[in-house]
């Protein structure tokens, strides 16, 4: 940065210049350079706290003065804070995305577990219907048969230490069946599998529906309504 000073006493002009750029000028020095140029360094106390150095150079034949202030420390601090803010934002974004992915993976696992509970309920109903032809014997004005079972995970320690896994609920709709003399029509069996304690909000729930021929217990159609 070049400071151009017109003729006259150099020190007097420097003193006049420093009275404009700062209130307190501690000291200044003049260093001769090659080719008839010189460099002036000012030591200035700003706001009575931070001491900064203002330097300028004079080249022969110049007629204007331009101040230059060194703010390297402030620039480095701002750059460091900006970099820290960028890294912090990226880190929080990565953590949020990982948490969302983990939650989605856990929900998918729970949904599959609920589906297995619903299929277990269907298998239980199918076996009972095959062994007992009197299982679905409705009294007058009764069109539904329902029951629910708890499912436990056995532990090596014994039945008393089994871990509760979930429940499945079976509801058989017989409104489309005529029972005289033999059952004719379609049973609609709705099965719900729930993961979690019975009296609490389930972690996941899966609903499935089976249509069965009442004459030979053959499955006609299966609906998987997905997770609820």
PDB file of N, CA and C in Angstrom, residues 120-185:
ATOM      1  N   UNK A 120     -49.334 -65.853  12.667  1.00  0.00           N
ATOM      2  CA  UNK A 120     -49.448 -66.856  13.729  1.00  0.00           C
ATOM      3  C   UNK A 120     -50.905 -67.005  14.172  1.00  0.00           C
ATOM      4  N   UNK A 121     -51.629 -65.879  14.245  1.00  0.00           N
ATOM      5  CA  UNK A 121     -53.049 -65.953  14.584  1.00  0.00           C
ATOM      6  C   UNK A 121     -53.856 -66.697  13.533  1.00  0.00           C
ATOM      7  N   UNK A 122     -53.531 -66.480  12.263  1.00  0.00           N
ATOM      8  CA  UNK A 122     -54.222 -67.206  11.197  1.00  0.00           C
ATOM      9  C   UNK A 122     -53.929 -68.692  11.270  1.00  0.00           C
ATOM     10  N   UNK A 123     -52.698 -69.063  11.512  1.00  0.00           N
ATOM     11  CA  UNK A 123     -52.349 -70.481  11.611  1.00  0.00           C
ATOM     12  C   UNK A 123     -53.069 -71.128  12.789  1.00  0.00           C
ATOM     13  N   UNK A 124     -53.162 -70.413  13.904  1.00  0.00           N
ATOM     14  CA  UNK A 124     -53.863 -70.948  15.067  1.00  0.00           C
ATOM     15  C   UNK A 124     -55.347 -71.164  14.749  1.00  0.00           C
ATOM     16  N   UNK A 125     -55.978 -70.206  14.097  1.00  0.00           N
ATOM     17  CA  UNK A 125     -57.397 -70.350  13.750  1.00  0.00           C
ATOM     18  C   UNK A 125     -57.600 -71.475  12.738  1.00  0.00           C
ATOM     19  N   UNK A 126     -56.718 -71.603  11.763  1.00  0.00           N
ATOM     20  CA  UNK A 126     -56.849 -72.643  10.747  1.00  0.00           C
ATOM     21  C   UNK A 126     -56.767 -74.030  11.372  1.00  0.00           C
ATOM     22  N   UNK A 127     -55.825 -74.217  12.311  1.00  0.00           N
ATOM     23  CA  UNK A 127     -55.678 -75.519  12.970  1.00  0.00           C
ATOM     24  C   UNK A 127     -56.909 -75.830  13.820  1.00  0.00           C
ATOM     25  N   UNK A 128     -57.385 -74.845  14.560  1.00  0.00           N
ATOM     26  CA  UNK A 128     -58.573 -75.067  15.389  1.00  0.00           C
ATOM     27  C   UNK A 128     -59.796 -75.389  14.530  1.00  0.00           C
ATOM     28  N   UNK A 129     -59.944 -74.698  13.411  1.00  0.00           N
ATOM     29  CA  UNK A 129     -61.086 -74.954  12.533  1.00  0.00           C
ATOM     30  C   UNK A 129     -61.000 -76.341  11.907  1.00  0.00           C
ATOM     31  N   UNK A 130     -59.773 -76.800  11.608  1.00  0.00           N
ATOM     32  CA  UNK A 130     -59.617 -78.121  11.017  1.00  0.00           C
ATOM     33  C   UNK A 130     -59.861 -79.243  12.009  1.00  0.00           C
ATOM     34  N   UNK A 131     -59.567 -79.008  13.294  1.00  0.00           N
ATOM     35  CA  UNK A 131     -59.738 -80.049  14.299  1.00  0.00           C
ATOM     36  C   UNK A 131     -61.152 -80.091  14.872  1.00  0.00           C
ATOM     37  N   UNK A 132     -61.820 -78.974  14.926  1.00  0.00           N
ATOM     38  CA  UNK A 132     -63.137 -78.902  15.565  1.00  0.00           C
ATOM     39  C   UNK A 132     -64.126 -78.278  14.586  1.00  0.00           C
ATOM     40  N   UNK A 133     -64.971 -79.116  13.970  1.00  0.00           N
ATOM     41  CA  UNK A 133     -65.939 -78.591  13.007  1.00  0.00           C
ATOM     42  C   UNK A 133     -67.064 -77.840  13.702  1.00  0.00           C
ATOM     43  N   UNK A 134     -67.155 -77.991  15.037  1.00  0.00           N
ATOM     44  CA  UNK A 134     -68.156 -77.256  15.804  1.00  0.00           C
ATOM     45  C   UNK A 134     -67.615 -75.933  16.344  1.00  0.00           C
ATOM     46  N   UNK A 135     -66.419 -75.555  15.906  1.00  0.00           N
ATOM     47  CA  UNK A 135     -65.827 -74.309  16.411  1.00  0.00           C
ATOM     48  C   UNK A 135     -66.707 -73.112  16.080  1.00  0.00           C
ATOM     49  N   UNK A 136     -67.225 -73.094  14.861  1.00  0.00           N
ATOM     50  CA  UNK A 136     -68.063 -71.966  14.441  1.00  0.00           C
ATOM     51  C   UNK A 136     -69.517 -72.440  14.412  1.00  0.00           C
ATOM     52  N   UNK A 137     -70.130 -72.450  15.565  1.00  0.00           N
ATOM     53  CA  UNK A 137     -71.547 -72.776  15.700  1.00  0.00           C
ATOM     54  C   UNK A 137     -72.215 -71.592  16.383  1.00  0.00           C
ATOM     55  N   UNK A 138     -72.906 -70.770  15.591  1.00  0.00           N
ATOM     56  CA  UNK A 138     -73.475 -69.539  16.104  1.00  0.00           C
ATOM     57  C   UNK A 138     -74.874 -69.792  16.671  1.00  0.00           C
ATOM     58  N   UNK A 139     -75.159 -69.142  17.770  1.00  0.00           N
ATOM     59  CA  UNK A 139     -76.521 -69.151  18.288  1.00  0.00           C
ATOM     60  C   UNK A 139     -77.332 -68.133  17.494  1.00  0.00           C
ATOM     61  N   UNK A 140     -78.596 -68.037  17.784  1.00  0.00           N
ATOM     62  CA  UNK A 140     -79.458 -67.129  17.032  1.00  0.00           C
ATOM     63  C   UNK A 140     -79.005 -65.678  17.203  1.00  0.00           C
ATOM     64  N   UNK A 141     -78.961 -64.949  16.093  1.00  0.00           N
ATOM     65  CA  UNK A 141     -78.570 -63.529  16.046  1.00  0.00           C
ATOM     66  C   UNK A 141     -77.086 -63.300  16.352  1.00  0.00           C
ATOM     67  N   UNK A 142     -76.288 -64.358  16.411  1.00  0.00           N
ATOM     68  CA  UNK A 142     -74.845 -64.190  16.610  1.00  0.00           C
ATOM     69  C   UNK A 142     -74.134 -64.352  15.272  1.00  0.00           C
ATOM     70  N   UNK A 143     -73.324 -63.376  14.918  1.00  0.00           N
ATOM     71  CA  UNK A 143     -72.638 -63.411  13.618  1.00  0.00           C
ATOM     72  C   UNK A 143     -71.123 -63.285  13.735  1.00  0.00           C
ATOM     73  N   UNK A 144     -70.593 -63.190  14.954  1.00  0.00           N
ATOM     74  CA  UNK A 144     -69.149 -63.008  15.123  1.00  0.00           C
ATOM     75  C   UNK A 144     -68.601 -63.981  16.162  1.00  0.00           C
ATOM     76  N   UNK A 145     -67.401 -64.459  15.864  1.00  0.00           N
ATOM     77  CA  UNK A 145     -66.627 -65.256  16.811  1.00  0.00           C
ATOM     78  C   UNK A 145     -65.254 -64.601  16.936  1.00  0.00           C
ATOM     79  N   UNK A 146     -64.828 -64.321  18.153  1.00  0.00           N
ATOM     80  CA  UNK A 146     -63.542 -63.640  18.341  1.00  0.00           C
ATOM     81  C   UNK A 146     -62.829 -64.168  19.576  1.00  0.00           C
ATOM     82  N   UNK A 147     -61.512 -64.142  19.520  1.00  0.00           N
ATOM     83  CA  UNK A 147     -60.677 -64.490  20.671  1.00  0.00           C
ATOM     84  C   UNK A 147     -59.299 -63.863  20.466  1.00  0.00           C
ATOM     85  N   UNK A 148     -58.542 -63.811  21.527  1.00  0.00           N
ATOM     86  CA  UNK A 148     -57.217 -63.185  21.490  1.00  0.00           C
ATOM     87  C   UNK A 148     -56.240 -64.039  22.276  1.00  0.00           C
ATOM     88  N   UNK A 149     -54.985 -64.053  21.832  1.00  0.00           N
ATOM     89  CA  UNK A 149     -53.945 -64.848  22.478  1.00  0.00           C
ATOM     90  C   UNK A 149     -52.690 -63.992  22.672  1.00  0.00           C
ATOM     91  N   UNK A 150     -52.015 -64.239  23.799  1.00  0.00           N
ATOM     92  CA  UNK A 150     -50.719 -63.603  24.057  1.00  0.00           C
ATOM     93  C   UNK A 150     -49.600 -64.492  23.524  1.00  0.00           C
ATOM     94  N   UNK A 151     -48.554 -63.878  23.059  1.00  0.00           N
ATOM     95  CA  UNK A 151     -47.400 -64.602  22.514  1.00  0.00           C
ATOM     96  C   UNK A 151     -46.178 -64.251  23.357  1.00  0.00           C
ATOM     97  N   UNK A 152     -45.461 -65.284  23.787  1.00  0.00           N
ATOM     98  CA  UNK A 152     -44.269 -65.103  24.620  1.00  0.00           C
ATOM     99  C   UNK A 152     -43.052 -65.697  23.918  1.00  0.00           C
ATOM    100  N   UNK A 153     -41.904 -65.132  24.231  1.00  0.00           N
ATOM    101  CA  UNK A 153     -40.633 -65.678  23.756  1.00  0.00           C
ATOM    102  C   UNK A 153     -40.053 -66.527  24.876  1.00  0.00           C
ATOM    103  N   UNK A 154     -39.890 -67.826  24.667  1.00  0.00           N
ATOM    104  CA  UNK A 154     -39.390 -68.683  25.750  1.00  0.00           C
ATOM    105  C   UNK A 154     -37.936 -68.389  26.086  1.00  0.00           C
ATOM    106  N   UNK A 155     -37.651 -68.423  27.384  1.00  0.00           N
ATOM    107  CA  UNK A 155     -36.288 -68.247  27.884  1.00  0.00           C
ATOM    108  C   UNK A 155     -35.776 -69.568  28.439  1.00  0.00           C
ATOM    109  N   UNK A 156     -34.451 -69.750  28.432  1.00  0.00           N
ATOM    110  CA  UNK A 156     -33.905 -71.015  28.946  1.00  0.00           C
ATOM    111  C   UNK A 156     -34.227 -71.256  30.408  1.00  0.00           C
ATOM    112  N   UNK A 157     -34.533 -70.191  31.165  1.00  0.00           N
ATOM    113  CA  UNK A 157     -34.759 -70.360  32.593  1.00  0.00           C
ATOM    114  C   UNK A 157     -36.051 -71.051  32.942  1.00  0.00           C
ATOM    115  N   UNK A 158     -37.020 -71.085  32.026  1.00  0.00           N
ATOM    116  CA  UNK A 158     -38.285 -71.731  32.335  1.00  0.00           C
ATOM    117  C   UNK A 158     -39.457 -70.879  31.896  1.00  0.00           C
ATOM    118  N   UNK A 159     -40.668 -71.428  31.941  1.00  0.00           N
ATOM    119  CA  UNK A 159     -41.861 -70.697  31.494  1.00  0.00           C
ATOM    120  C   UNK A 159     -42.116 -69.419  32.285  1.00  0.00           C
ATOM    121  N   UNK A 160     -41.751 -69.414  33.576  1.00  0.00           N
ATOM    122  CA  UNK A 160     -42.019 -68.234  34.391  1.00  0.00           C
ATOM    123  C   UNK A 160     -41.177 -67.040  33.966  1.00  0.00           C
ATOM    124  N   UNK A 161     -40.121 -67.279  33.218  1.00  0.00           N
ATOM    125  CA  UNK A 161     -39.241 -66.205  32.792  1.00  0.00           C
ATOM    126  C   UNK A 161     -39.423 -65.864  31.315  1.00  0.00           C
ATOM    127  N   UNK A 162     -40.497 -66.348  30.707  1.00  0.00           N
ATOM    128  CA  UNK A 162     -40.744 -66.033  29.299  1.00  0.00           C
ATOM    129  C   UNK A 162     -40.984 -64.534  29.123  1.00  0.00           C
ATOM    130  N   UNK A 163     -40.546 -64.021  27.997  1.00  0.00           N
ATOM    131  CA  UNK A 163     -40.672 -62.597  27.699  1.00  0.00           C
ATOM    132  C   UNK A 163     -41.911 -62.351  26.848  1.00  0.00           C
ATOM    133  N   UNK A 164     -42.733 -61.408  27.283  1.00  0.00           N
ATOM    134  CA  UNK A 164     -43.943 -61.080  26.531  1.00  0.00           C
ATOM    135  C   UNK A 164     -43.550 -60.436  25.207  1.00  0.00           C
ATOM    136  N   UNK A 165     -44.145 -60.919  24.119  1.00  0.00           N
ATOM    137  CA  UNK A 165     -43.779 -60.463  22.772  1.00  0.00           C
ATOM    138  C   UNK A 165     -44.872 -59.615  22.133  1.00  0.00           C
ATOM    139  N   UNK A 166     -46.111 -60.062  22.224  1.00  0.00           N
ATOM    140  CA  UNK A 166     -47.225 -59.336  21.617  1.00  0.00           C
ATOM    141  C   UNK A 166     -48.490 -60.165  21.671  1.00  0.00           C
ATOM    142  N   UNK A 167     -49.482 -59.748  20.921  1.00  0.00           N
ATOM    143  CA  UNK A 167     -50.771 -60.438  20.902  1.00  0.00           C
ATOM    144  C   UNK A 167     -51.300 -60.511  19.472  1.00  0.00           C
ATOM    145  N   UNK A 168     -52.199 -61.464  19.263  1.00  0.00           N
ATOM    146  CA  UNK A 168     -52.964 -61.482  18.019  1.00  0.00           C
ATOM    147  C   UNK A 168     -54.441 -61.688  18.372  1.00  0.00           C
ATOM    148  N   UNK A 169     -55.287 -61.034  17.610  1.00  0.00           N
ATOM    149  CA  UNK A 169     -56.734 -61.088  17.824  1.00  0.00           C
ATOM    150  C   UNK A 169     -57.402 -61.600  16.556  1.00  0.00           C
ATOM    151  N   UNK A 170     -58.266 -62.596  16.713  1.00  0.00           N
ATOM    152  CA  UNK A 170     -58.958 -63.222  15.589  1.00  0.00           C
ATOM    153  C   UNK A 170     -60.443 -62.899  15.687  1.00  0.00           C
ATOM    154  N   UNK A 171     -61.007 -62.386  14.601  1.00  0.00           N
ATOM    155  CA  UNK A 171     -62.443 -62.097  14.524  1.00  0.00           C
ATOM    156  C   UNK A 171     -62.981 -62.768  13.261  1.00  0.00           C
ATOM    157  N   UNK A 172     -63.945 -63.691  13.456  1.00  0.00           N
ATOM    158  CA  UNK A 172     -64.542 -64.420  12.336  1.00  0.00           C
ATOM    159  C   UNK A 172     -65.973 -63.926  12.121  1.00  0.00           C
ATOM    160  N   UNK A 173     -66.222 -63.397  10.920  1.00  0.00           N
ATOM    161  CA  UNK A 173     -67.547 -62.890  10.557  1.00  0.00           C
ATOM    162  C   UNK A 173     -68.292 -63.988   9.799  1.00  0.00           C
ATOM    163  N   UNK A 174     -69.445 -64.412  10.354  1.00  0.00           N
ATOM    164  CA  UNK A 174     -70.242 -65.488   9.742  1.00  0.00           C
ATOM    165  C   UNK A 174     -71.542 -64.967   9.145  1.00  0.00           C
ATOM    166  N   UNK A 175     -71.626 -63.671   8.939  1.00  0.00           N
ATOM    167  CA  UNK A 175     -72.876 -63.102   8.422  1.00  0.00           C
ATOM    168  C   UNK A 175     -73.153 -63.528   6.986  1.00  0.00           C
ATOM    169  N   UNK A 176     -72.138 -64.030   6.283  1.00  0.00           N
ATOM    170  CA  UNK A 176     -72.332 -64.458   4.891  1.00  0.00           C
ATOM    171  C   UNK A 176     -72.502 -65.976   4.766  1.00  0.00           C
ATOM    172  N   UNK A 177     -72.747 -66.665   5.888  1.00  0.00           N
ATOM    173  CA  UNK A 177     -72.833 -68.131   5.893  1.00  0.00           C
ATOM    174  C   UNK A 177     -74.228 -68.559   6.364  1.00  0.00           C
ATOM    175  N   UNK A 178     -74.748 -69.583   5.696  1.00  0.00           N
ATOM    176  CA  UNK A 178     -76.002 -70.222   6.109  1.00  0.00           C
ATOM    177  C   UNK A 178     -75.644 -71.583   6.682  1.00  0.00           C
ATOM    178  N   UNK A 179     -76.106 -71.887   7.917  1.00  0.00           N
ATOM    179  CA  UNK A 179     -75.684 -73.097   8.624  1.00  0.00           C
ATOM    180  C   UNK A 179     -76.692 -74.239   8.516  1.00  0.00           C
ATOM    181  N   UNK A 180     -77.728 -74.152   7.818  1.00  0.00           N
ATOM    182  CA  UNK A 180     -78.723 -75.224   7.752  1.00  0.00           C
ATOM    183  C   UNK A 180     -78.832 -75.737   6.326  1.00  0.00           C
ATOM    184  N   UNK A 181     -78.701 -77.068   6.151  1.00  0.00           N
ATOM    185  CA  UNK A 181     -78.224 -78.027   7.182  1.00  0.00           C
ATOM    186  C   UNK A 181     -76.707 -77.990   7.356  1.00  0.00           C
ATOM    187  N   UNK A 182     -75.970 -77.719   6.247  1.00  0.00           N
ATOM    188  CA  UNK A 182     -74.523 -77.598   6.321  1.00  0.00           C
ATOM    189  C   UNK A 182     -74.130 -76.149   6.050  1.00  0.00           C
ATOM    190  N   UNK A 183     -73.008 -75.691   6.613  1.00  0.00           N
ATOM    191  CA  UNK A 183     -72.594 -74.301   6.374  1.00  0.00           C
ATOM    192  C   UNK A 183     -72.258 -74.053   4.908  1.00  0.00           C
ATOM    193  N   UNK A 184     -72.880 -73.045   4.352  1.00  0.00           N
ATOM    194  CA  UNK A 184     -72.652 -72.662   2.963  1.00  0.00           C
ATOM    195  C   UNK A 184     -72.415 -71.153   2.931  1.00  0.00           C
ATOM    196  N   UNK A 185     -71.339 -70.761   2.304  1.00  0.00           N
ATOM    197  CA  UNK A 185     -71.039 -69.333   2.208  1.00  0.00           C
ATOM    198  C   UNK A 185     -69.554 -69.063   2.420  1.00  0.00           C
TER     199      UNK A 185
END
